[in-house]
């Protein structure tokens, strides 16, 4: 109840603008199509409400829809929890162990990271999710994970309804030839049982909804599997990327393409699914990597101070096979004092 009250507070009504984004529009559209078609197919053509099984099935469909939407909107509107602007620890001596965010003018709490999209430091940030148009973090991680669990389960139920509807309605209308399979859709006009005949439009809509349900089950199910790995390891997505700062030397030019064709098949298909930039590399340059994936690294280009004085940092993703680790490690070439704080 406390969560519901926090959603309808007047000062949180501005959060409704998060709905005006391609991610929530697509996600809510898929939910609406699958749930609506499942209810229509179930009531009209597969399992009527006047039967006990039909009533239980209809209640389960409504239950899936309500729980999915509840957790989806919780993840979107409750938010991840932001570090207060200008925050600093009560004990001033603790600041020596914390990084300082120049944008938020505040110290970063442990396990928090600055999100460029939200333009705030997020507590226990996992990632910025375009499907909820918000960050996934400390306060909404549970709701987000429940949404990832319930959405595939609801789509599996809906897919079962779609398959059984088409099977029961088309069973007596299929005719098999030597090289063709024909469906007699005119039989819908001769069938007096359904209130609305199962015609060609209903068949096309059911088939389309089935494709959406199966696609959502696979895609969202994979995301749920990834989130469960994160929860069991107690390590967020960003923390799993973070590496100890290592200096790399560029051994092969890189154009900055999102999915480079000339860097190998694995590099092409494992390009990071993020809106963070890629950086162009030239042979002989040096990179300070801060996090990475199996075939990609993220870091700052080490530039000559005499050339780039006053220029902002150049950082982004680049293929791992374009660089090699320098023989000197972080201890041989320590970072300037104060770099850890002013990030």
mmCIF file of C-alpha atoms in Angstrom:
data_model
loop_
_atom_site.group_PDB
_atom_site.id
_atom_site.type_symbol
_atom_site.label_atom_id
_atom_site.label_comp_id
_atom_site.label_asym_id
_atom_site.label_seq_id
_atom_site.Cartn_x
_atom_site.Cartn_y
_atom_site.Cartn_z
ATOM 1 C CA UNK A 1 0.000 0.000 0.000
ATOM 2 C CA UNK A 2 2.888 2.335 0.775
ATOM 3 C CA UNK A 3 4.295 1.747 -2.712
ATOM 4 C CA UNK A 4 0.920 2.565 -4.286
ATOM 5 C CA UNK A 5 0.680 5.819 -2.322
ATOM 6 C CA UNK A 6 4.174 6.806 -3.417
ATOM 7 C CA UNK A 7 3.085 6.421 -7.044
ATOM 8 C CA UNK A 8 0.015 8.684 -6.898
ATOM 9 C CA UNK A 9 1.652 11.545 -5.005
ATOM 10 C CA UNK A 10 1.292 14.828 -6.878
ATOM 11 C CA UNK A 11 5.033 15.448 -7.095
ATOM 12 C CA UNK A 12 5.495 12.091 -8.850
ATOM 13 C CA UNK A 13 2.968 12.818 -11.600
ATOM 14 C CA UNK A 14 5.784 14.274 -13.706
ATOM 15 C CA UNK A 15 7.151 10.728 -13.926
ATOM 16 C CA UNK A 16 4.314 9.966 -16.363
ATOM 17 C CA UNK A 17 6.509 11.444 -19.090
ATOM 18 C CA UNK A 18 8.522 8.214 -18.918
ATOM 19 C CA UNK A 19 5.670 6.597 -20.855
ATOM 20 C CA UNK A 20 6.478 8.809 -23.863
ATOM 21 C CA UNK A 21 9.355 6.627 -25.028
ATOM 22 C CA UNK A 22 9.641 3.826 -27.570
ATOM 23 C CA UNK A 23 10.492 1.253 -24.868
ATOM 24 C CA UNK A 24 7.332 1.533 -22.729
ATOM 25 C CA UNK A 25 5.159 2.012 -25.829
ATOM 26 C CA UNK A 26 6.355 -1.280 -27.339
ATOM 27 C CA UNK A 27 6.298 -3.160 -24.009
ATOM 28 C CA UNK A 28 2.773 -2.039 -23.101
ATOM 29 C CA UNK A 29 1.610 -2.670 -26.655
ATOM 30 C CA UNK A 30 2.807 -6.285 -26.532
ATOM 31 C CA UNK A 31 1.162 -6.796 -23.125
ATOM 32 C CA UNK A 32 -2.118 -5.311 -24.371
ATOM 33 C CA UNK A 33 -2.211 -7.381 -27.568
ATOM 34 C CA UNK A 34 -1.332 -10.707 -25.937
ATOM 35 C CA UNK A 35 -3.652 -10.329 -22.951
ATOM 36 C CA UNK A 36 -6.601 -8.983 -24.973
ATOM 37 C CA UNK A 37 -6.382 -11.651 -27.666
ATOM 38 C CA UNK A 38 -5.981 -14.409 -25.063
ATOM 39 C CA UNK A 39 -9.162 -13.301 -23.282
ATOM 40 C CA UNK A 40 -11.127 -12.968 -26.539
ATOM 41 C CA UNK A 41 -9.985 -16.329 -27.891
ATOM 42 C CA UNK A 42 -10.652 -18.050 -24.599
ATOM 43 C CA UNK A 43 -14.157 -16.674 -24.077
ATOM 44 C CA UNK A 44 -15.437 -16.854 -27.662
ATOM 45 C CA UNK A 45 -13.803 -19.902 -29.204
ATOM 46 C CA UNK A 46 -11.922 -22.096 -26.756
ATOM 47 C CA UNK A 47 -13.155 -22.155 -23.155
ATOM 48 C CA UNK A 48 -16.500 -20.363 -22.559
ATOM 49 C CA UNK A 49 -17.174 -18.633 -19.257
ATOM 50 C CA UNK A 50 -20.224 -20.742 -18.427
ATOM 51 C CA UNK A 51 -17.910 -23.677 -17.674
ATOM 52 C CA UNK A 52 -15.929 -23.980 -14.443
ATOM 53 C CA UNK A 53 -12.660 -24.448 -16.283
ATOM 54 C CA UNK A 54 -13.388 -21.462 -18.498
ATOM 55 C CA UNK A 55 -14.059 -19.223 -15.489
ATOM 56 C CA UNK A 56 -10.841 -20.312 -13.739
ATOM 57 C CA UNK A 57 -8.878 -19.838 -16.962
ATOM 58 C CA UNK A 58 -10.287 -16.316 -17.453
ATOM 59 C CA UNK A 59 -9.467 -15.344 -13.856
ATOM 60 C CA UNK A 60 -5.901 -16.605 -14.331
ATOM 61 C CA UNK A 61 -5.527 -14.485 -17.480
ATOM 62 C CA UNK A 62 -6.682 -11.382 -15.614
ATOM 63 C CA UNK A 63 -4.369 -12.263 -12.726
ATOM 64 C CA UNK A 64 -1.337 -12.524 -15.039
ATOM 65 C CA UNK A 65 -2.150 -9.171 -16.631
ATOM 66 C CA UNK A 66 -2.636 -7.350 -13.320
ATOM 67 C CA UNK A 67 0.541 -8.734 -11.738
ATOM 68 C CA UNK A 68 2.643 -8.034 -14.837
ATOM 69 C CA UNK A 69 1.424 -4.432 -15.094
ATOM 70 C CA UNK A 70 1.764 -3.855 -11.336
ATOM 71 C CA UNK A 71 5.420 -4.878 -11.267
ATOM 72 C CA UNK A 72 6.132 -3.125 -14.562
ATOM 73 C CA UNK A 73 4.781 0.223 -13.347
ATOM 74 C CA UNK A 74 6.467 -0.261 -9.972
ATOM 75 C CA UNK A 75 9.818 -0.707 -11.696
ATOM 76 C CA UNK A 76 9.170 2.340 -13.861
ATOM 77 C CA UNK A 77 7.668 4.867 -11.435
ATOM 78 C CA UNK A 78 9.122 3.919 -8.034
ATOM 79 C CA UNK A 79 12.555 4.152 -9.603
ATOM 80 C CA UNK A 80 15.926 2.794 -8.561
ATOM 81 C CA UNK A 81 16.644 5.239 -5.744
ATOM 82 C CA UNK A 82 18.949 8.169 -6.404
ATOM 83 C CA UNK A 83 21.786 9.476 -4.276
ATOM 84 C CA UNK A 84 20.609 12.879 -2.944
ATOM 85 C CA UNK A 85 22.150 15.869 -4.691
ATOM 86 C CA UNK A 86 24.991 17.279 -2.643
ATOM 87 C CA UNK A 87 25.165 14.197 -0.418
ATOM 88 C CA UNK A 88 28.212 13.525 1.711
ATOM 89 C CA UNK A 89 28.797 11.012 4.525
ATOM 90 C CA UNK A 90 28.210 12.061 8.128
ATOM 91 C CA UNK A 91 31.776 11.177 9.008
ATOM 92 C CA UNK A 92 33.985 13.474 6.947
ATOM 93 C CA UNK A 93 36.848 10.987 7.113
ATOM 94 C CA UNK A 94 34.826 8.536 5.012
ATOM 95 C CA UNK A 95 35.087 10.825 1.999
ATOM 96 C CA UNK A 96 38.609 9.582 1.354
ATOM 97 C CA UNK A 97 37.134 6.187 0.415
ATOM 98 C CA UNK A 98 34.405 7.538 -1.873
ATOM 99 C CA UNK A 99 34.358 8.885 -5.406
ATOM 100 C CA UNK A 100 33.030 12.373 -6.066
ATOM 101 C CA UNK A 101 30.519 13.068 -8.848
ATOM 102 C CA UNK A 102 30.995 16.496 -10.397
ATOM 103 C CA UNK A 103 27.584 16.387 -12.100
ATOM 104 C CA UNK A 104 25.583 15.659 -8.941
ATOM 105 C CA UNK A 105 27.978 17.665 -6.733
ATOM 106 C CA UNK A 106 27.899 14.777 -4.284
ATOM 107 C CA UNK A 107 29.911 11.812 -3.103
ATOM 108 C CA UNK A 108 28.921 8.443 -4.536
ATOM 109 C CA UNK A 109 27.496 6.035 -1.999
ATOM 110 C CA UNK A 110 29.029 2.534 -2.071
ATOM 111 C CA UNK A 111 27.936 0.524 -5.148
ATOM 112 C CA UNK A 112 26.331 3.568 -6.751
ATOM 113 C CA UNK A 113 27.088 4.771 -10.267
ATOM 114 C CA UNK A 114 26.221 7.812 -12.322
ATOM 115 C CA UNK A 115 23.691 7.235 -15.110
ATOM 116 C CA UNK A 116 24.094 9.493 -18.121
ATOM 117 C CA UNK A 117 20.480 8.985 -19.189
ATOM 118 C CA UNK A 118 18.942 9.840 -15.814
ATOM 119 C CA UNK A 119 21.752 12.343 -15.104
ATOM 120 C CA UNK A 120 21.809 11.189 -11.477
ATOM 121 C CA UNK A 121 23.869 8.863 -9.311
ATOM 122 C CA UNK A 122 21.865 5.653 -8.842
ATOM 123 C CA UNK A 123 22.072 3.495 -5.712
ATOM 124 C CA UNK A 124 23.253 -0.063 -6.472
ATOM 125 C CA UNK A 125 22.785 0.601 -10.175
ATOM 126 C CA UNK A 126 22.418 -2.499 -12.338
ATOM 127 C CA UNK A 127 21.691 -0.934 -15.725
ATOM 128 C CA UNK A 128 19.523 1.634 -17.496
ATOM 129 C CA UNK A 129 16.632 -0.273 -19.058
ATOM 130 C CA UNK A 130 14.999 1.311 -22.148
ATOM 131 C CA UNK A 131 11.896 -0.911 -21.742
ATOM 132 C CA UNK A 132 10.960 0.845 -18.491
ATOM 133 C CA UNK A 133 12.736 4.080 -19.491
ATOM 134 C CA UNK A 134 14.406 4.149 -16.088
ATOM 135 C CA UNK A 135 17.345 2.716 -14.224
ATOM 136 C CA UNK A 136 17.202 -0.621 -12.457
ATOM 137 C CA UNK A 137 18.686 -0.259 -8.992
ATOM 138 C CA UNK A 138 18.246 -0.610 -5.252
ATOM 139 C CA UNK A 139 14.534 0.215 -4.899
ATOM 140 C CA UNK A 140 13.037 -1.328 -8.049
ATOM 141 C CA UNK A 141 15.273 -4.337 -8.732
ATOM 142 C CA UNK A 142 12.801 -6.722 -7.048
ATOM 143 C CA UNK A 143 9.830 -5.420 -9.064
ATOM 144 C CA UNK A 144 11.860 -5.540 -12.274
ATOM 145 C CA UNK A 145 12.896 -9.153 -11.641
ATOM 146 C CA UNK A 146 9.319 -10.181 -10.844
ATOM 147 C CA UNK A 147 8.184 -8.575 -14.094
ATOM 148 C CA UNK A 148 10.817 -10.595 -15.979
ATOM 149 C CA UNK A 149 9.484 -13.764 -14.307
ATOM 150 C CA UNK A 150 5.754 -13.115 -14.724
ATOM 151 C CA UNK A 151 5.850 -11.894 -18.329
ATOM 152 C CA UNK A 152 7.130 -15.209 -19.800
ATOM 153 C CA UNK A 153 4.754 -17.235 -17.599
ATOM 154 C CA UNK A 154 1.794 -15.161 -18.732
ATOM 155 C CA UNK A 155 2.906 -15.409 -22.375
ATOM 156 C CA UNK A 156 3.216 -19.204 -22.096
ATOM 157 C CA UNK A 157 -0.380 -19.362 -20.846
ATOM 158 C CA UNK A 158 -1.515 -17.038 -23.644
ATOM 159 C CA UNK A 159 0.389 -19.060 -26.265
ATOM 160 C CA UNK A 160 -1.352 -22.229 -25.080
ATOM 161 C CA UNK A 161 -4.738 -20.501 -25.515
ATOM 162 C CA UNK A 162 -3.801 -19.331 -29.030
ATOM 163 C CA UNK A 163 -2.631 -22.780 -30.138
ATOM 164 C CA UNK A 164 -5.674 -24.553 -28.701
ATOM 165 C CA UNK A 165 -8.040 -21.974 -30.217
ATOM 166 C CA UNK A 166 -6.637 -22.456 -33.716
ATOM 167 C CA UNK A 167 -6.555 -26.235 -33.260
ATOM 168 C CA UNK A 168 -10.163 -26.553 -32.099
ATOM 169 C CA UNK A 169 -11.530 -24.104 -34.647
ATOM 170 C CA UNK A 170 -9.594 -25.381 -37.650
ATOM 171 C CA UNK A 171 -9.576 -29.111 -36.938
ATOM 172 C CA UNK A 172 -12.552 -29.859 -39.189
ATOM 173 C CA UNK A 173 -11.597 -27.308 -41.826
ATOM 174 C CA UNK A 174 -8.191 -28.652 -42.837
ATOM 175 C CA UNK A 175 -7.894 -30.594 -46.090
ATOM 176 C CA UNK A 176 -4.624 -32.159 -47.196
ATOM 177 C CA UNK A 177 -3.704 -32.594 -50.859
ATOM 178 C CA UNK A 178 -0.625 -34.049 -52.432
ATOM 179 C CA UNK A 179 1.291 -30.764 -52.325
ATOM 180 C CA UNK A 180 -0.966 -28.338 -50.451
ATOM 181 C CA UNK A 181 -2.778 -27.812 -47.180
ATOM 182 C CA UNK A 182 -6.052 -25.892 -47.475
ATOM 183 C CA UNK A 183 -8.151 -24.277 -44.760
ATOM 184 C CA UNK A 184 -11.874 -23.868 -45.392
ATOM 185 C CA UNK A 185 -12.546 -20.591 -43.535
ATOM 186 C CA UNK A 186 -16.098 -20.437 -44.937
ATOM 187 C CA UNK A 187 -17.049 -23.116 -42.404
ATOM 188 C CA UNK A 188 -17.121 -20.375 -39.775
ATOM 189 C CA UNK A 189 -20.363 -19.111 -41.280
ATOM 190 C CA UNK A 190 -21.968 -22.531 -41.009
ATOM 191 C CA UNK A 191 -20.962 -23.097 -37.371
ATOM 192 C CA UNK A 192 -23.812 -21.927 -35.109
ATOM 193 C CA UNK A 193 -21.981 -22.373 -31.775
ATOM 194 C CA UNK A 194 -19.719 -19.275 -31.445
ATOM 195 C CA UNK A 195 -21.389 -15.904 -31.094
ATOM 196 C CA UNK A 196 -18.679 -14.457 -33.342
ATOM 197 C CA UNK A 197 -17.425 -16.769 -36.131
ATOM 198 C CA UNK A 198 -13.739 -17.640 -36.182
ATOM 199 C CA UNK A 199 -13.014 -16.116 -39.555
ATOM 200 C CA UNK A 200 -9.890 -15.142 -41.438
ATOM 201 C CA UNK A 201 -9.364 -11.909 -39.451
ATOM 202 C CA UNK A 202 -9.596 -13.762 -36.137
ATOM 203 C CA UNK A 203 -7.173 -16.398 -37.404
ATOM 204 C CA UNK A 204 -4.634 -13.755 -38.513
ATOM 205 C CA UNK A 205 -4.908 -11.839 -35.228
ATOM 206 C CA UNK A 206 -4.486 -15.015 -33.184
ATOM 207 C CA UNK A 207 -1.471 -16.095 -35.230
ATOM 208 C CA UNK A 208 0.126 -12.643 -34.818
ATOM 209 C CA UNK A 209 -0.479 -12.683 -31.050
ATOM 210 C CA UNK A 210 1.039 -16.176 -30.871
ATOM 211 C CA UNK A 211 4.215 -14.894 -32.512
ATOM 212 C CA UNK A 212 4.417 -12.013 -30.027
ATOM 213 C CA UNK A 213 3.850 -14.345 -27.075
ATOM 214 C CA UNK A 214 6.533 -16.815 -28.146
ATOM 215 C CA UNK A 215 9.032 -14.061 -28.936
ATOM 216 C CA UNK A 216 8.415 -12.381 -25.593
ATOM 217 C CA UNK A 217 8.790 -15.682 -23.751
ATOM 218 C CA UNK A 218 12.221 -16.286 -25.273
ATOM 219 C CA UNK A 219 13.559 -12.712 -25.050
ATOM 220 C CA UNK A 220 12.287 -11.830 -21.573
ATOM 221 C CA UNK A 221 13.080 -15.324 -20.299
ATOM 222 C CA UNK A 222 16.732 -14.818 -21.254
ATOM 223 C CA UNK A 223 16.753 -11.482 -19.406
ATOM 224 C CA UNK A 224 15.295 -13.189 -16.328
ATOM 225 C CA UNK A 225 18.044 -15.823 -16.476
ATOM 226 C CA UNK A 226 20.684 -13.063 -16.581
ATOM 227 C CA UNK A 227 19.097 -11.244 -13.647
ATOM 228 C CA UNK A 228 19.005 -14.428 -11.563
ATOM 229 C CA UNK A 229 22.730 -14.915 -12.150
ATOM 230 C CA UNK A 230 23.298 -11.341 -10.986
ATOM 231 C CA UNK A 231 21.183 -11.841 -7.853
ATOM 232 C CA UNK A 232 22.802 -15.149 -6.902
ATOM 233 C CA UNK A 233 26.286 -13.686 -7.318
ATOM 234 C CA UNK A 234 25.298 -10.461 -5.516
ATOM 235 C CA UNK A 235 27.005 -8.509 -8.280
ATOM 236 C CA UNK A 236 25.241 -5.982 -10.517
ATOM 237 C CA UNK A 237 25.726 -5.863 -14.279
ATOM 238 C CA UNK A 238 28.016 -2.856 -13.998
ATOM 239 C CA UNK A 239 30.047 -4.485 -11.229
ATOM 240 C CA UNK A 240 30.487 -7.588 -13.378
ATOM 241 C CA UNK A 241 31.991 -5.367 -16.086
ATOM 242 C CA UNK A 242 34.342 -3.461 -13.815
ATOM 243 C CA UNK A 243 37.982 -4.465 -13.958
ATOM 244 C CA UNK A 244 40.997 -3.201 -12.125
ATOM 245 C CA UNK A 245 42.375 -0.323 -14.176
ATOM 246 C CA UNK A 246 44.765 -1.754 -16.753
ATOM 247 C CA UNK A 247 46.673 0.078 -19.452
ATOM 248 C CA UNK A 248 46.384 -1.285 -22.999
ATOM 249 C CA UNK A 249 48.273 -0.427 -26.166
ATOM 250 C CA UNK A 250 46.432 -0.252 -29.466
ATOM 251 C CA UNK A 251 47.830 -2.768 -31.957
ATOM 252 C CA UNK A 252 45.140 -2.491 -34.648
ATOM 253 C CA UNK A 253 43.137 0.464 -35.965
ATOM 254 C CA UNK A 254 39.422 0.636 -35.116
ATOM 255 C CA UNK A 255 36.966 2.926 -36.891
ATOM 256 C CA UNK A 256 34.498 3.226 -34.005
ATOM 257 C CA UNK A 257 31.786 1.190 -35.741
ATOM 258 C CA UNK A 258 29.079 -0.277 -33.526
ATOM 259 C CA UNK A 259 29.360 -3.762 -35.047
ATOM 260 C CA UNK A 260 32.681 -3.980 -36.916
ATOM 261 C CA UNK A 261 32.748 -6.607 -39.656
ATOM 262 C CA UNK A 262 36.546 -6.833 -39.840
ATOM 263 C CA UNK A 263 37.163 -7.698 -36.171
ATOM 264 C CA UNK A 264 35.781 -11.207 -36.181
ATOM 265 C CA UNK A 265 32.378 -12.869 -36.066
ATOM 266 C CA UNK A 266 32.291 -13.105 -32.261
ATOM 267 C CA UNK A 267 33.144 -9.415 -31.885
ATOM 268 C CA UNK A 268 30.432 -8.517 -34.400
ATOM 269 C CA UNK A 269 27.660 -10.487 -32.684
ATOM 270 C CA UNK A 270 28.657 -9.623 -29.081
ATOM 271 C CA UNK A 271 28.664 -5.850 -29.462
ATOM 272 C CA UNK A 272 27.524 -4.313 -26.121
ATOM 273 C CA UNK A 273 23.776 -3.607 -26.019
ATOM 274 C CA UNK A 274 24.180 -0.093 -24.674
ATOM 275 C CA UNK A 275 23.864 3.459 -25.910
ATOM 276 C CA UNK A 276 27.352 4.276 -24.634
ATOM 277 C CA UNK A 277 29.686 5.409 -27.447
ATOM 278 C CA UNK A 278 32.430 3.543 -29.258
ATOM 279 C CA UNK A 279 35.779 5.300 -29.607
ATOM 280 C CA UNK A 280 38.015 5.397 -32.660
ATOM 281 C CA UNK A 281 41.484 3.922 -32.126
ATOM 282 C CA UNK A 282 44.736 4.299 -33.980
ATOM 283 C CA UNK A 283 47.730 2.011 -33.741
ATOM 284 C CA UNK A 284 50.172 3.099 -31.037
ATOM 285 C CA UNK A 285 47.651 4.866 -28.776
ATOM 286 C CA UNK A 286 47.128 3.902 -25.136
ATOM 287 C CA UNK A 287 43.850 3.098 -23.361
ATOM 288 C CA UNK A 288 43.085 2.859 -19.653
ATOM 289 C CA UNK A 289 40.413 0.127 -19.434
ATOM 290 C CA UNK A 290 38.002 0.254 -16.499
ATOM 291 C CA UNK A 291 35.509 -2.485 -17.378
ATOM 292 C CA UNK A 292 34.944 -5.042 -20.039
ATOM 293 C CA UNK A 293 33.160 -7.991 -21.572
ATOM 294 C CA UNK A 294 34.602 -11.107 -23.152
ATOM 295 C CA UNK A 295 35.249 -9.500 -26.534
ATOM 296 C CA UNK A 296 34.912 -5.785 -25.713
ATOM 297 C CA UNK A 297 36.528 -3.309 -23.314
ATOM 298 C CA UNK A 298 35.472 0.092 -22.020
ATOM 299 C CA UNK A 299 37.958 2.753 -21.040
ATOM 300 C CA UNK A 300 39.526 6.198 -21.412
ATOM 301 C CA UNK A 301 41.938 7.136 -24.124
ATOM 302 C CA UNK A 302 45.243 8.332 -22.633
ATOM 303 C CA UNK A 303 45.981 11.618 -24.358
ATOM 304 C CA UNK A 304 48.963 13.946 -24.467
ATOM 305 C CA UNK A 305 48.291 16.846 -22.086
ATOM 306 C CA UNK A 306 50.088 19.258 -24.398
ATOM 307 C CA UNK A 307 47.623 18.441 -27.190
ATOM 308 C CA UNK A 308 44.309 18.023 -25.406
ATOM 309 C CA UNK A 309 44.464 20.673 -22.737
ATOM 310 C CA UNK A 310 40.920 21.720 -21.967
ATOM 311 C CA UNK A 311 39.409 18.842 -23.968
ATOM 312 C CA UNK A 312 36.931 16.516 -22.214
ATOM 313 C CA UNK A 313 37.711 12.832 -21.698
ATOM 314 C CA UNK A 314 37.470 10.485 -24.664
ATOM 315 C CA UNK A 315 35.986 7.199 -23.477
ATOM 316 C CA UNK A 316 33.862 4.379 -24.810
ATOM 317 C CA UNK A 317 33.792 0.765 -25.991
ATOM 318 C CA UNK A 318 36.325 -0.869 -28.321
ATOM 319 C CA UNK A 319 37.110 -4.461 -29.422
ATOM 320 C CA UNK A 320 39.403 -6.394 -27.119
ATOM 321 C CA UNK A 321 41.362 -7.859 -30.030
ATOM 322 C CA UNK A 322 42.486 -4.362 -31.096
ATOM 323 C CA UNK A 323 44.643 -3.892 -28.003
ATOM 324 C CA UNK A 324 47.198 -5.735 -25.917
ATOM 325 C CA UNK A 325 47.998 -5.351 -22.238
ATOM 326 C CA UNK A 326 51.026 -3.224 -21.492
ATOM 327 C CA UNK A 327 53.839 -4.866 -19.507
ATOM 328 C CA UNK A 328 53.599 -2.127 -16.893
ATOM 329 C CA UNK A 329 50.676 -2.478 -14.468
ATOM 330 C CA UNK A 330 48.790 0.021 -12.403
ATOM 331 C CA UNK A 331 51.420 -0.004 -9.642
ATOM 332 C CA UNK A 332 54.209 0.923 -12.050
ATOM 333 C CA UNK A 333 52.213 3.844 -13.400
ATOM 334 C CA UNK A 334 49.810 5.037 -10.678
ATOM 335 C CA UNK A 335 46.929 7.314 -11.473
ATOM 336 C CA UNK A 336 47.235 10.990 -10.522
ATOM 337 C CA UNK A 337 46.227 11.831 -6.991
ATOM 338 C CA UNK A 338 42.587 12.738 -6.708
ATOM 339 C CA UNK A 339 41.549 10.877 -9.876
ATOM 340 C CA UNK A 340 39.549 8.368 -7.861
ATOM 341 C CA UNK A 341 37.490 11.050 -6.196
ATOM 342 C CA UNK A 342 36.812 13.285 -9.178
ATOM 343 C CA UNK A 343 34.999 10.906 -11.497
#
